[in-house]
PDB file of C-alpha atoms in Angstrom:
ATOM      1  CA  MET A   1       9.379  -5.113   6.106  1.00  0.00           C
ATOM      2  CA  GLN A   2      10.955  -7.963   8.157  1.00  0.00           C
ATOM      3  CA  HIS A   3      14.591  -8.883   8.368  1.00  0.00           C
ATOM      4  CA  LEU A   4      15.491 -11.028   5.482  1.00  0.00           C
ATOM      5  CA  THR A   5      18.472 -13.200   4.947  1.00  0.00           C
ATOM      6  CA  CYS A   6      20.356 -14.961   2.136  1.00  0.00           C
ATOM      7  CA  PRO A   7      19.633 -18.728   1.930  1.00  0.00           C
ATOM      8  CA  HIS A   8      23.021 -19.371   0.775  1.00  0.00           C
ATOM      9  CA  CYS A   9      25.493 -17.582   3.460  1.00  0.00           C
ATOM     10  CA  GLY A  10      22.777 -16.411   5.782  1.00  0.00           C
ATOM     11  CA  GLN A  11      23.860 -12.329   5.841  1.00  0.00           C
ATOM     12  CA  LYS A  12      21.377  -9.790   6.031  1.00  0.00           C
ATOM     13  CA  VAL A  13      20.006  -8.728   2.854  1.00  0.00           C
ATOM     14  CA  TYR A  14      17.204  -6.418   1.495  1.00  0.00           C
ATOM     15  CA  PHE A  15      13.932  -7.035  -0.360  1.00  0.00           C
ATOM     16  CA  GLN A  16      14.999  -5.441  -3.474  1.00  0.00           C
ATOM     17  CA  ASN A  17      18.259  -7.363  -3.367  1.00  0.00           C
ATOM     18  CA  THR A  18      18.538  -9.624  -6.759  1.00  0.00           C
ATOM     19  CA  ILE A  19      22.654 -10.617  -5.835  1.00  0.00           C
ATOM     20  CA  CYS A  20      23.803 -11.198  -2.214  1.00  0.00           C
ATOM     21  CA  ALA A  21      27.357  -9.928  -1.559  1.00  0.00           C
ATOM     22  CA  CYS A  22      28.331 -13.812  -1.370  1.00  0.00           C
ATOM     23  CA  GLY A  23      27.587 -14.077  -5.498  1.00  0.00           C
ATOM     24  CA  ALA A  24      24.717 -15.964  -5.049  1.00  0.00           C
ATOM     25  CA  ALA A  25      21.437 -14.793  -7.282  1.00  0.00           C
ATOM     26  CA  LEU A  26      18.545 -13.992  -4.738  1.00  0.00           C
ATOM     27  CA  THR A  27      14.755 -15.258  -5.410  1.00  0.00           C
ATOM     28  CA  PHE A  28      11.777 -14.053  -3.246  1.00  0.00           C
ATOM     29  CA  ASP A  29       9.018 -16.510  -2.463  1.00  0.00           C
ATOM     30  CA  PRO A  30       6.138 -14.629  -1.543  1.00  0.00           C
ATOM     31  CA  GLU A  31       4.320 -17.349  -0.186  1.00  0.00           C
ATOM     32  CA  ALA A  32       7.268 -18.088   2.301  1.00  0.00           C
ATOM     33  CA  GLY A  33       7.586 -14.204   2.764  1.00  0.00           C
ATOM     34  CA  GLY A  34      11.654 -14.808   1.846  1.00  0.00           C
ATOM     35  CA  PHE A  35      14.263 -15.518  -0.198  1.00  0.00           C
ATOM     36  CA  VAL A  36      14.737 -19.155  -1.007  1.00  0.00           C
ATOM     37  CA  PRO A  37      17.195 -21.416  -2.484  1.00  0.00           C
ATOM     38  CA  ASN A  38      16.882 -22.784  -6.096  1.00  0.00           C
ATOM     39  CA  GLY A  39      13.704 -20.534  -6.657  1.00  0.00           C
ATOM     40  CA  ILE A  40      13.103 -19.941 -10.892  1.00  0.00           C
ATOM     41  CA  PRO A  41      13.314 -16.167 -11.426  1.00  0.00           C
ATOM     42  CA  CYS A  42      10.369 -14.616 -13.059  1.00  0.00           C
ATOM     43  CA  ALA A  43      10.306 -13.963 -16.575  1.00  0.00           C
ATOM     44  CA  GLN A  44      10.298 -10.311 -15.810  1.00  0.00           C
ATOM     45  CA  ALA A  45      13.871 -10.720 -14.211  1.00  0.00           C
ATOM     46  CA  GLN A  46      15.659  -9.263 -16.954  1.00  0.00           C
ATOM     47  CA  ASP A  47      13.072  -6.682 -18.260  1.00  0.00           C
ATOM     48  CA  ILE A  48      12.615  -4.963 -14.844  1.00  0.00           C
ATOM     49  CA  GLY A  49      14.678  -6.177 -12.149  1.00  0.00           C
ATOM     50  CA  CYS A  50      11.738  -8.814 -10.726  1.00  0.00           C
ATOM     51  CA  ASN A  51      13.472 -10.603  -8.114  1.00  0.00           C
ATOM     52  CA  TRP A  52      10.694 -12.767  -7.388  1.00  0.00           C
ATOM     53  CA  MET A  53       9.874 -16.363  -8.009  1.00  0.00           C
ATOM     54  CA  ALA A  54       8.159 -17.533 -11.025  1.00  0.00           C
ATOM     55  CA  GLU A  55       4.876 -19.506 -10.713  1.00  0.00           C
ATOM     56  CA  ALA A  56       5.177 -22.703 -12.724  1.00  0.00           C
ATOM     57  CA  GLU A  57       2.169 -22.193 -14.830  1.00  0.00           C
ATOM     58  CA  THR A  58       2.958 -18.515 -16.530  1.00  0.00           C
ATOM     59  CA  GLY A  59       6.687 -17.930 -15.777  1.00  0.00           C
ATOM     60  CA  LEU A  60       5.693 -14.942 -13.927  1.00  0.00           C
ATOM     61  CA  CYS A  61       5.719 -14.210 -10.565  1.00  0.00           C
ATOM     62  CA  ARG A  62       2.506 -13.408  -8.437  1.00  0.00           C
ATOM     63  CA  SER A  63       3.128  -9.878  -8.899  1.00  0.00           C
ATOM     64  CA  CYS A  64       4.096  -9.622 -12.222  1.00  0.00           C
ATOM     65  CA  ARG A  65       1.212 -12.136 -13.231  1.00  0.00           C
ATOM     66  CA  ALA A  66      -1.362  -9.777 -11.983  1.00  0.00           C
ATOM     67  CA  VAL A  67      -0.300  -6.743 -14.446  1.00  0.00           C
ATOM     68  CA  VAL A  68      -2.195  -7.215 -17.503  1.00  0.00           C
ATOM     69  CA  THR A  69      -1.149  -3.697 -19.273  1.00  0.00           C
ATOM     70  CA  ILE A  70       2.236  -2.464 -19.590  1.00  0.00           C
ATOM     71  CA  PRO A  71       3.233   1.072 -20.793  1.00  0.00           C
ATOM     72  CA  ASP A  72       4.197   1.977 -24.221  1.00  0.00           C
ATOM     73  CA  LEU A  73       7.890   0.514 -24.331  1.00  0.00           C
ATOM     74  CA  SER A  74       8.878   2.546 -27.735  1.00  0.00           C
ATOM     75  CA  VAL A  75       9.340   5.135 -25.020  1.00  0.00           C
ATOM     76  CA  ALA A  76      12.698   4.674 -23.591  1.00  0.00           C
ATOM     77  CA  GLU A  77      11.811   6.142 -20.411  1.00  0.00           C
ATOM     78  CA  ASN A  78       8.914   4.041 -19.713  1.00  0.00           C
ATOM     79  CA  ARG A  79      10.670   0.946 -19.037  1.00  0.00           C
ATOM     80  CA  ALA A  80      12.357   2.204 -15.980  1.00  0.00           C
ATOM     81  CA  LEU A  81       9.071   3.727 -14.711  1.00  0.00           C
ATOM     82  CA  TRP A  82       7.406   0.441 -15.197  1.00  0.00           C
ATOM     83  CA  ALA A  83      10.315  -1.361 -12.998  1.00  0.00           C
ATOM     84  CA  LYS A  84       9.706   1.451 -10.354  1.00  0.00           C
ATOM     85  CA  SER A  85       5.907   0.986 -10.208  1.00  0.00           C
ATOM     86  CA  ALA A  86       6.354  -2.662 -10.217  1.00  0.00           C
ATOM     87  CA  ALA A  87       8.595  -2.680  -7.319  1.00  0.00           C
ATOM     88  CA  ALA A  88       6.389  -0.695  -5.417  1.00  0.00           C
ATOM     89  CA  LEU A  89       3.547  -3.621  -6.197  1.00  0.00           C
ATOM     90  CA  ARG A  90       5.673  -5.969  -4.768  1.00  0.00           C
ATOM     91  CA  TRP A  91       6.501  -4.377  -1.613  1.00  0.00           C
ATOM     92  CA  VAL A  92       2.638  -3.664  -1.215  1.00  0.00           C
ATOM     93  CA  LEU A  93       1.703  -7.296  -2.090  1.00  0.00           C
ATOM     94  CA  ALA A  94       4.613  -8.876   0.314  1.00  0.00           C
ATOM     95  CA  ASN A  95       3.015  -6.465   3.207  1.00  0.00           C
ATOM     96  CA  LEU A  96      -0.794  -7.594   2.581  1.00  0.00           C
ATOM     97  CA  ALA A  97       0.602 -11.249   2.530  1.00  0.00           C
ATOM     98  CA  ARG A  98       1.557 -10.869   5.912  1.00  0.00           C
ATOM     99  CA  TRP A  99      -2.501 -10.868   6.557  1.00  0.00           C
ATOM    100  CA  GLU A 100      -2.722 -13.467   4.076  1.00  0.00           C
ATOM    101  CA  TRP A 101      -4.512 -11.122   1.377  1.00  0.00           C
ATOM    102  CA  PHE A 102      -3.836 -12.431  -2.180  1.00  0.00           C
ATOM    103  CA  THR A 103      -1.833 -15.675  -0.899  1.00  0.00           C
ATOM    104  CA  ASP A 104      -2.281 -19.566  -1.164  1.00  0.00           C
ATOM    105  CA  ALA A 105      -5.003 -19.246   1.786  1.00  0.00           C
ATOM    106  CA  ASP A 106      -6.923 -16.584   0.433  1.00  0.00           C
ATOM    107  CA  PRO A 107      -9.887 -18.340  -1.451  1.00  0.00           C
ATOM    108  CA  GLY A 108     -11.094 -14.493  -3.062  1.00  0.00           C
ATOM    109  CA  PRO A 109     -10.522 -12.945  -6.398  1.00  0.00           C
ATOM    110  CA  ARG A 110      -7.535 -10.812  -7.146  1.00  0.00           C
ATOM    111  CA  PRO A 111      -7.274  -7.414  -8.382  1.00  0.00           C
ATOM    112  CA  VAL A 112      -5.207  -6.829 -11.534  1.00  0.00           C
ATOM    113  CA  PHE A 113      -3.246  -4.071 -12.976  1.00  0.00           C
ATOM    114  CA  GLU A 114      -2.816  -1.602 -15.957  1.00  0.00           C
ATOM    115  CA  MET A 115       0.111   0.176 -15.795  1.00  0.00           C
ATOM    116  CA  LEU A 116      -0.259   2.620 -18.298  1.00  0.00           C
ATOM    117  CA  SER A 117       2.135   6.078 -18.549  1.00  0.00           C
ATOM    118  CA  GLU A 118       1.258   9.378 -19.829  1.00  0.00           C
ATOM    119  CA  ARG A 119       4.301   9.663 -21.748  1.00  0.00           C
ATOM    120  CA  ILE A 120       3.618   8.012 -25.297  1.00  0.00           C
ATOM    121  CA  GLY A 121       5.769   9.176 -28.139  1.00  0.00           C
ATOM    122  CA  GLY A 122       6.646  12.753 -28.050  1.00  0.00           C
ATOM    123  CA  ALA A 123       3.144  13.726 -26.246  1.00  0.00           C
ATOM    124  CA  SER A 124       1.461  13.627 -22.714  1.00  0.00           C
ATOM    125  CA  VAL A 125      -1.457  12.131 -22.527  1.00  0.00           C
ATOM    126  CA  PRO A 126      -3.637  11.962 -19.183  1.00  0.00           C
ATOM    127  CA  VAL A 127      -3.781   9.013 -16.904  1.00  0.00           C
ATOM    128  CA  SER A 128      -6.279   8.704 -14.273  1.00  0.00           C
ATOM    129  CA  MET A 129      -5.421   6.338 -11.326  1.00  0.00           C
ATOM    130  CA  GLY A 130      -8.200   4.305  -9.636  1.00  0.00           C
ATOM    131  CA  HIS A 131      -9.826   1.182  -9.208  1.00  0.00           C
ATOM    132  CA  ALA A 132     -13.126  -0.113 -11.071  1.00  0.00           C
ATOM    133  CA  ASP A 133     -14.477  -3.671 -10.649  1.00  0.00           C
ATOM    134  CA  GLY A 134     -11.315  -5.175  -9.879  1.00  0.00           C
ATOM    135  CA  VAL A 135      -9.155  -3.389 -12.231  1.00  0.00           C
ATOM    136  CA  ILE A 136      -6.597  -0.705 -10.687  1.00  0.00           C
ATOM    137  CA  THR A 137      -4.894   1.698 -13.245  1.00  0.00           C
ATOM    138  CA  ILE A 138      -1.528   2.970 -12.352  1.00  0.00           C
ATOM    139  CA  ASN A 139       0.124   6.099 -13.630  1.00  0.00           C
ATOM    140  CA  VAL A 140       3.839   5.015 -13.801  1.00  0.00           C
ATOM    141  CA  ALA A 141       4.916   8.035 -14.855  1.00  0.00           C
ATOM    142  CA  GLU A 142       4.795   9.202 -11.569  1.00  0.00           C
ATOM    143  CA  ALA A 143       7.574   6.671 -10.600  1.00  0.00           C
ATOM    144  CA  ASP A 144       9.747  10.027 -11.994  1.00  0.00           C
ATOM    145  CA  PRO A 145      10.311  11.701  -8.581  1.00  0.00           C
ATOM    146  CA  ALA A 146      10.429  15.174 -10.194  1.00  0.00           C
ATOM    147  CA  LEU A 147       7.183  14.821 -11.664  1.00  0.00           C
ATOM    148  CA  ARG A 148       5.820  13.086  -8.368  1.00  0.00           C
ATOM    149  CA  LEU A 149       7.085  16.231  -6.068  1.00  0.00           C
ATOM    150  CA  ALA A 150       5.715  18.772  -8.634  1.00  0.00           C
ATOM    151  CA  ARG A 151       2.169  16.943  -8.168  1.00  0.00           C
ATOM    152  CA  GLN A 152       2.687  16.938  -4.808  1.00  0.00           C
ATOM    153  CA  GLN A 153       2.831  20.595  -4.371  1.00  0.00           C
ATOM    154  CA  GLN A 154       0.417  21.178  -7.236  1.00  0.00           C
ATOM    155  CA  LEU A 155      -2.239  19.118  -5.006  1.00  0.00           C
ATOM    156  CA  GLY A 156      -0.959  20.187  -1.617  1.00  0.00           C
ATOM    157  CA  GLU A 157      -0.363  16.505  -0.514  1.00  0.00           C
ATOM    158  CA  LEU A 158       2.016  16.054   2.238  1.00  0.00           C
ATOM    159  CA  TYR A 159       2.797  12.509   0.932  1.00  0.00           C
ATOM    160  CA  ARG A 160       2.521  11.006  -2.570  1.00  0.00           C
ATOM    161  CA  SER A 161       4.600   7.779  -3.362  1.00  0.00           C
ATOM    162  CA  MET A 162       4.067   4.603  -6.023  1.00  0.00           C
ATOM    163  CA  ILE A 163       3.695   2.673  -2.643  1.00  0.00           C
ATOM    164  CA  GLY A 164       1.417   5.229  -1.191  1.00  0.00           C
ATOM    165  CA  HIS A 165      -0.784   4.920  -4.640  1.00  0.00           C
ATOM    166  CA  MET A 166      -0.550   1.164  -4.807  1.00  0.00           C
ATOM    167  CA  ARG A 167      -1.866   1.036  -1.227  1.00  0.00           C
ATOM    168  CA  HIS A 168      -4.524   3.476  -1.846  1.00  0.00           C
ATOM    169  CA  GLU A 169      -5.934   1.851  -5.086  1.00  0.00           C
ATOM    170  CA  ILE A 170      -5.624  -1.723  -3.380  1.00  0.00           C
ATOM    171  CA  ALA A 171      -7.520  -0.398  -0.634  1.00  0.00           C
ATOM    172  CA  HIS A 172     -10.513   0.295  -2.935  1.00  0.00           C
ATOM    173  CA  PHE A 173     -10.475  -3.264  -4.161  1.00  0.00           C
ATOM    174  CA  LEU A 174     -10.543  -4.674  -0.675  1.00  0.00           C
ATOM    175  CA  PHE A 175     -13.320  -2.446   0.168  1.00  0.00           C
ATOM    176  CA  GLN A 176     -15.249  -4.411  -2.431  1.00  0.00           C
ATOM    177  CA  ARG A 177     -13.923  -7.760  -1.022  1.00  0.00           C
ATOM    178  CA  LEU A 178     -14.756  -6.913   2.491  1.00  0.00           C
ATOM    179  CA  SER A 179     -18.158  -5.689   1.551  1.00  0.00           C
ATOM    180  CA  ALA A 180     -19.160  -9.137   1.040  1.00  0.00           C
ATOM    181  CA  LEU A 181     -18.483 -10.020   4.720  1.00  0.00           C
ATOM    182  CA  PRO A 182     -21.786  -9.612   7.061  1.00  0.00           C
ATOM    183  CA  GLY A 183     -21.400  -6.760   9.171  1.00  0.00           C
ATOM    184  CA  PHE A 184     -19.002  -4.677   7.542  1.00  0.00           C
ATOM    185  CA  LEU A 185     -21.039  -2.348   5.401  1.00  0.00           C
ATOM    186  CA  VAL A 186     -23.129  -1.392   8.522  1.00  0.00           C
ATOM    187  CA  ALA A 187     -20.443  -0.707  10.675  1.00  0.00           C
ATOM    188  CA  PHE A 188     -18.581   0.979   7.856  1.00  0.00           C
ATOM    189  CA  ARG A 189     -21.304   3.181   7.193  1.00  0.00           C
ATOM    190  CA  THR A 190     -21.567   4.124  10.981  1.00  0.00           C
ATOM    191  CA  MET A 191     -17.940   5.422  10.672  1.00  0.00           C
ATOM    192  CA  PHE A 192     -17.552   6.481   7.267  1.00  0.00           C
ATOM    193  CA  GLY A 193     -20.620   7.707   6.086  1.00  0.00           C
ATOM    194  CA  ASP A 194     -22.989   5.958   2.963  1.00  0.00           C
ATOM    195  CA  GLU A 195     -20.818   4.847  -0.062  1.00  0.00           C
ATOM    196  CA  ARG A 196     -23.734   4.793  -2.027  1.00  0.00           C
ATOM    197  CA  ALA A 197     -23.622   8.563  -2.303  1.00  0.00           C
ATOM    198  CA  ASP A 198     -23.003  10.253  -5.663  1.00  0.00           C
ATOM    199  CA  TYR A 199     -19.354   9.906  -6.091  1.00  0.00           C
ATOM    200  CA  ALA A 200     -19.406  12.070  -9.437  1.00  0.00           C
ATOM    201  CA  ALA A 201     -20.799  14.996  -7.612  1.00  0.00           C
ATOM    202  CA  ALA A 202     -18.661  14.721  -4.422  1.00  0.00           C
ATOM    203  CA  ARG A 203     -15.454  14.729  -6.523  1.00  0.00           C
ATOM    204  CA  ALA A 204     -16.869  17.997  -8.414  1.00  0.00           C
ATOM    205  CA  ARG A 205     -17.671  19.592  -5.193  1.00  0.00           C
ATOM    206  CA  HIS A 206     -13.860  18.212  -3.571  1.00  0.00           C
ATOM    207  CA  TYR A 207     -12.177  20.016  -6.677  1.00  0.00           C
ATOM    208  CA  ALA A 208     -14.415  23.367  -6.556  1.00  0.00           C
ATOM    209  CA  HIS A 209     -14.109  23.653  -2.931  1.00  0.00           C
ATOM    210  CA  PRO A 210     -11.300  21.946  -1.270  1.00  0.00           C
ATOM    211  CA  GLN A 211     -11.511  21.340   2.514  1.00  0.00           C
ATOM    212  CA  PRO A 212      -8.966  20.667   5.184  1.00  0.00           C
ATOM    213  CA  PRO A 213      -8.876  17.315   6.809  1.00  0.00           C
ATOM    214  CA  GLY A 214      -9.892  18.591  10.012  1.00  0.00           C
ATOM    215  CA  GLU A 215     -10.646  16.548  13.002  1.00  0.00           C
ATOM    216  CA  ARG A 216     -12.441  13.630  10.964  1.00  0.00           C
ATOM    217  CA  TYR A 217     -10.401  12.909   8.075  1.00  0.00           C
ATOM    218  CA  VAL A 218      -6.682  11.653   8.405  1.00  0.00           C
ATOM    219  CA  THR A 219      -6.100  13.837   4.643  1.00  0.00           C
ATOM    220  CA  ALA A 220      -7.707  16.214   2.985  1.00  0.00           C
ATOM    221  CA  TYR A 221      -8.716  13.833  -0.276  1.00  0.00           C
ATOM    222  CA  ALA A 222     -10.443  11.725   2.273  1.00  0.00           C
ATOM    223  CA  THR A 223     -13.281  14.716   2.790  1.00  0.00           C
ATOM    224  CA  MET A 224     -13.959  13.835  -0.960  1.00  0.00           C
ATOM    225  CA  HIS A 225     -16.269  10.788  -0.056  1.00  0.00           C
ATOM    226  CA  PRO A 226     -16.897   7.702   1.863  1.00  0.00           C
ATOM    227  CA  HIS A 227     -15.187   5.674  -0.675  1.00  0.00           C
ATOM    228  CA  GLU A 228     -11.765   7.814  -0.630  1.00  0.00           C
ATOM    229  CA  ASP A 229     -12.013   8.087   3.273  1.00  0.00           C
ATOM    230  CA  TRP A 230     -11.626   4.396   3.570  1.00  0.00           C
ATOM    231  CA  ALA A 231      -9.004   4.146   1.215  1.00  0.00           C
ATOM    232  CA  GLU A 232      -6.673   6.932   2.204  1.00  0.00           C
ATOM    233  CA  THR A 233      -7.483   5.352   6.218  1.00  0.00           C
ATOM    234  CA  ALA A 234      -6.712   2.022   4.860  1.00  0.00           C
ATOM    235  CA  ALA A 235      -3.440   3.083   3.162  1.00  0.00           C
ATOM    236  CA  HIS A 236      -2.280   4.954   6.361  1.00  0.00           C
ATOM    237  CA  VAL A 237      -3.083   1.625   8.411  1.00  0.00           C
ATOM    238  CA  LEU A 238      -0.495   0.329   5.939  1.00  0.00           C
ATOM    239  CA  HIS A 239       1.469   2.904   6.332  1.00  0.00           C
ATOM    240  CA  LEU A 240       1.802   2.808   9.827  1.00  0.00           C
ATOM    241  CA  VAL A 241       2.132  -1.066  10.455  1.00  0.00           C
ATOM    242  CA  ASP A 242       4.932  -1.118   7.900  1.00  0.00           C
ATOM    243  CA  MET A 243       6.855   1.932   9.471  1.00  0.00           C
ATOM    244  CA  THR A 244       6.867   0.148  12.858  1.00  0.00           C
ATOM    245  CA  ASP A 245       7.486  -3.189  11.484  1.00  0.00           C
ATOM    246  CA  SER A 246      10.446  -2.163   9.563  1.00  0.00           C
ATOM    247  CA  LEU A 247      11.968  -0.230  12.279  1.00  0.00           C
ATOM    248  CA  VAL A 248      11.723  -2.746  14.666  1.00  0.00           C
ATOM    249  CA  ALA A 249      13.175  -5.498  12.113  1.00  0.00           C
ATOM    250  CA  ALA A 250      15.928  -2.742  11.984  1.00  0.00           C
ATOM    251  CA  GLY A 251      16.537  -3.520  15.814  1.00  0.00           C
ATOM    252  CA  LEU A 252      15.970  -0.148  16.908  1.00  0.00           C
ATOM    253  CA  THR A 253      13.796   0.579  20.125  1.00  0.00           C
ATOM    254  CA  GLY A 254      12.930   3.642  22.339  1.00  0.00           C
ATOM    255  CA  LEU A 255      10.312   4.779  24.662  1.00  0.00           C
ATOM    256  CA  ALA A 256       6.857   2.800  24.189  1.00  0.00           C
ATOM    257  CA  ILE A 257       8.671   1.082  20.626  1.00  0.00           C
ATOM    258  CA  PRO A 258       8.783  -2.559  22.093  1.00  0.00           C
ATOM    259  CA  PRO A 259      12.250  -4.433  21.500  1.00  0.00           C
ATOM    260  CA  PRO A 260      13.106  -6.433  18.620  1.00  0.00           C
ATOM    261  CA  GLY A 261      10.589  -9.521  17.958  1.00  0.00           C
ATOM    262  CA  TYR A 262       7.662  -7.332  18.279  1.00  0.00           C
ATOM    263  CA  ASP A 263       5.480  -8.333  15.374  1.00  0.00           C
ATOM    264  CA  ALA A 264       3.376  -4.820  13.958  1.00  0.00           C
ATOM    265  CA  TYR A 265       1.182  -7.411  11.630  1.00  0.00           C
ATOM    266  CA  ALA A 266       0.212  -9.787  14.309  1.00  0.00           C
ATOM    267  CA  ASP A 267      -0.716  -7.158  16.981  1.00  0.00           C
ATOM    268  CA  ALA A 268      -4.523  -6.986  16.754  1.00  0.00           C
ATOM    269  CA  ASP A 269      -4.784  -4.434  19.873  1.00  0.00           C
ATOM    270  CA  GLY A 270      -5.330  -1.136  17.960  1.00  0.00           C
ATOM    271  CA  ASP A 271      -5.021   1.254  20.669  1.00  0.00           C
ATOM    272  CA  HIS A 272      -1.587  -0.545  21.415  1.00  0.00           C
ATOM    273  CA  LEU A 273      -0.488  -0.128  17.639  1.00  0.00           C
ATOM    274  CA  LEU A 274      -1.273   3.202  16.983  1.00  0.00           C
ATOM    275  CA  GLN A 275       0.609   3.984  20.425  1.00  0.00           C
ATOM    276  CA  VAL A 276       3.687   2.290  19.004  1.00  0.00           C
ATOM    277  CA  ALA A 277       3.227   3.687  15.376  1.00  0.00           C
ATOM    278  CA  GLY A 278       3.153   7.102  16.800  1.00  0.00           C
ATOM    279  CA  ALA A 279       6.271   6.982  19.017  1.00  0.00           C
ATOM    280  CA  VAL A 280       7.857   5.401  15.748  1.00  0.00           C
ATOM    281  CA  ALA A 281       6.884   8.239  13.761  1.00  0.00           C
ATOM    282  CA  LEU A 282       8.293  11.054  16.100  1.00  0.00           C
ATOM    283  CA  ALA A 283      11.376   9.033  16.019  1.00  0.00           C
ATOM    284  CA  VAL A 284      11.886   9.083  12.732  1.00  0.00           C
ATOM    285  CA  ASN A 285      10.379  12.366  11.922  1.00  0.00           C
ATOM    286  CA  GLU A 286      13.304  13.705  14.668  1.00  0.00           C
ATOM    287  CA  ILE A 287      15.876  11.968  12.921  1.00  0.00           C
ATOM    288  CA  ASN A 288      14.807  13.639   9.542  1.00  0.00           C
ATOM    289  CA  ARG A 289      14.511  17.159  10.888  1.00  0.00           C
ATOM    290  CA  ALA A 290      18.391  16.607  11.890  1.00  0.00           C
ATOM    291  CA  LEU A 291      18.941  16.064   8.297  1.00  0.00           C
ATOM    292  CA  ASP A 292      16.437  19.061   7.199  1.00  0.00           C
ATOM    293  CA  ASN A 293      14.448  16.758   5.393  1.00  0.00           C
ATOM    294  CA  PRO A 294      10.777  16.438   5.289  1.00  0.00           C
ATOM    295  CA  ASP A 295       8.804  14.536   8.177  1.00  0.00           C
ATOM    296  CA  VAL A 296       8.167  10.999   7.218  1.00  0.00           C
ATOM    297  CA  TYR A 297       4.798  10.653   8.577  1.00  0.00           C
ATOM    298  CA  PRO A 298       3.715  14.403   8.584  1.00  0.00           C
ATOM    299  CA  PHE A 299       0.100  13.724   9.747  1.00  0.00           C
ATOM    300  CA  VAL A 300      -1.807  14.446  12.702  1.00  0.00           C
ATOM    301  CA  LEU A 301      -4.072  11.489  14.088  1.00  0.00           C
ATOM    302  CA  THR A 302      -6.976  12.852  16.379  1.00  0.00           C
ATOM    303  CA  ASP A 303      -9.461  10.605  18.195  1.00  0.00           C
ATOM    304  CA  THR A 304     -11.814  10.467  15.312  1.00  0.00           C
ATOM    305  CA  THR A 305      -9.194   9.280  12.946  1.00  0.00           C
ATOM    306  CA  ARG A 306      -7.659   6.696  15.351  1.00  0.00           C
ATOM    307  CA  GLU A 307     -11.087   5.335  15.718  1.00  0.00           C
ATOM    308  CA  LYS A 308     -11.357   4.968  11.888  1.00  0.00           C
ATOM    309  CA  LEU A 309      -7.763   3.603  11.639  1.00  0.00           C
ATOM    310  CA  LYS A 310      -8.773   1.138  14.040  1.00  0.00           C
ATOM    311  CA  PHE A 311     -11.677   0.059  12.109  1.00  0.00           C
ATOM    312  CA  ALA A 312      -9.788  -0.445   9.100  1.00  0.00           C
ATOM    313  CA  LEU A 313      -6.906  -2.636  11.110  1.00  0.00           C
ATOM    314  CA  HIS A 314      -9.482  -4.585  12.584  1.00  0.00           C
ATOM    315  CA  TRP A 315     -11.046  -5.821   8.811  1.00  0.00           C
ATOM    316  CA  LEU A 316      -8.098  -5.529   6.652  1.00  0.00           C
ATOM    317  CA  SER A 317      -6.038  -7.811   9.206  1.00  0.00           C
ATOM    318  CA  PHE A 318      -8.861 -10.227   9.389  1.00  0.00           C
ATOM    319  CA  GLY A 319     -10.787 -10.070   6.412  1.00  0.00           C
ATOM    320  CA  ALA A 320      -8.579 -12.034   3.866  1.00  0.00           C
ATOM    321  CA  THR A 321      -9.576 -15.523   5.397  1.00  0.00           C
ATOM    322  CA  MET A 322     -12.576 -14.701   7.411  1.00  0.00           C
ATOM    323  CA  ALA A 323     -15.573 -17.158   6.310  1.00  0.00           C
ATOM    324  CA  PRO A 324     -18.867 -14.694   6.353  1.00  0.00           C
ATOM    325  CA  GLU A 325     -20.219 -16.507   9.248  1.00  0.00           C
ATOM    326  CA  ASP A 326     -17.327 -15.658  11.323  1.00  0.00           C
ATOM    327  CA  ALA A 327     -17.684 -11.958  10.486  1.00  0.00           C
ATOM    328  CA  ARG A 328     -18.320  -9.286  12.879  1.00  0.00           C
TER     329      ARG A 328
END
């Protein structure tokens, strides 16, 4: 996330802040990519702490307007879980706006979100996260860190977070958008395989006989089906670019890490970006190890997964406003 400042006093503030130390209320404009003076706060500011600027026609911000279903608020804990999930969605939408996705410049359709909770009354009801025809379902119960950690261990996943869920599911929607561009599907099938393969059968095989990622996949989940390989790869592009952007914005540098001013979202050279992101990951992992914490990025990138990451980076960074006749 880029360096942000208070529009009233100029001191550094953070993306999730609602009030500056100077006392001024903070309102984030996702179109401008920063906090603005005199912004009208989102109608969800009180309910879930949303600090984005309202869009005139609804009273809701761009992010909250995309949420068509909220969890059962008769369960007291669901409001806090919804708030955490909505904060993760705002973060990811702000990232994607750096590439013009879902901004005023983007002429394409937007996804909508069903924020559901498996916690209903005194019972637990299964909620399957996923994407179908532009509708993304999120289980807000996983905003509970204890539940998320239990599932991470149960499923053998190295990384699981609400931001990660948002990136993965939005990547499925973006595949749908990119598929309309000439050249994408042919190149995709060469790189990832045929996405028309039976998904239900692939899912059954995956859970019956899970496979390690090996040399070809960035995660074990990516081995399931070309759709999941794409979604995991695209999510990892967002992980790596945002991690790099955040470190550089903080003013940190090092071997193979560019000085402040480098814009990871503007770097179209996939090889260079991955080189920088790899150096950032190693540096931050070393810091975490010094504190006996898990690695921030506990993944090994092979030659094959790097090619997939570069493919996803290319289409993600240019696809939002690319005219069909310009697609390559």
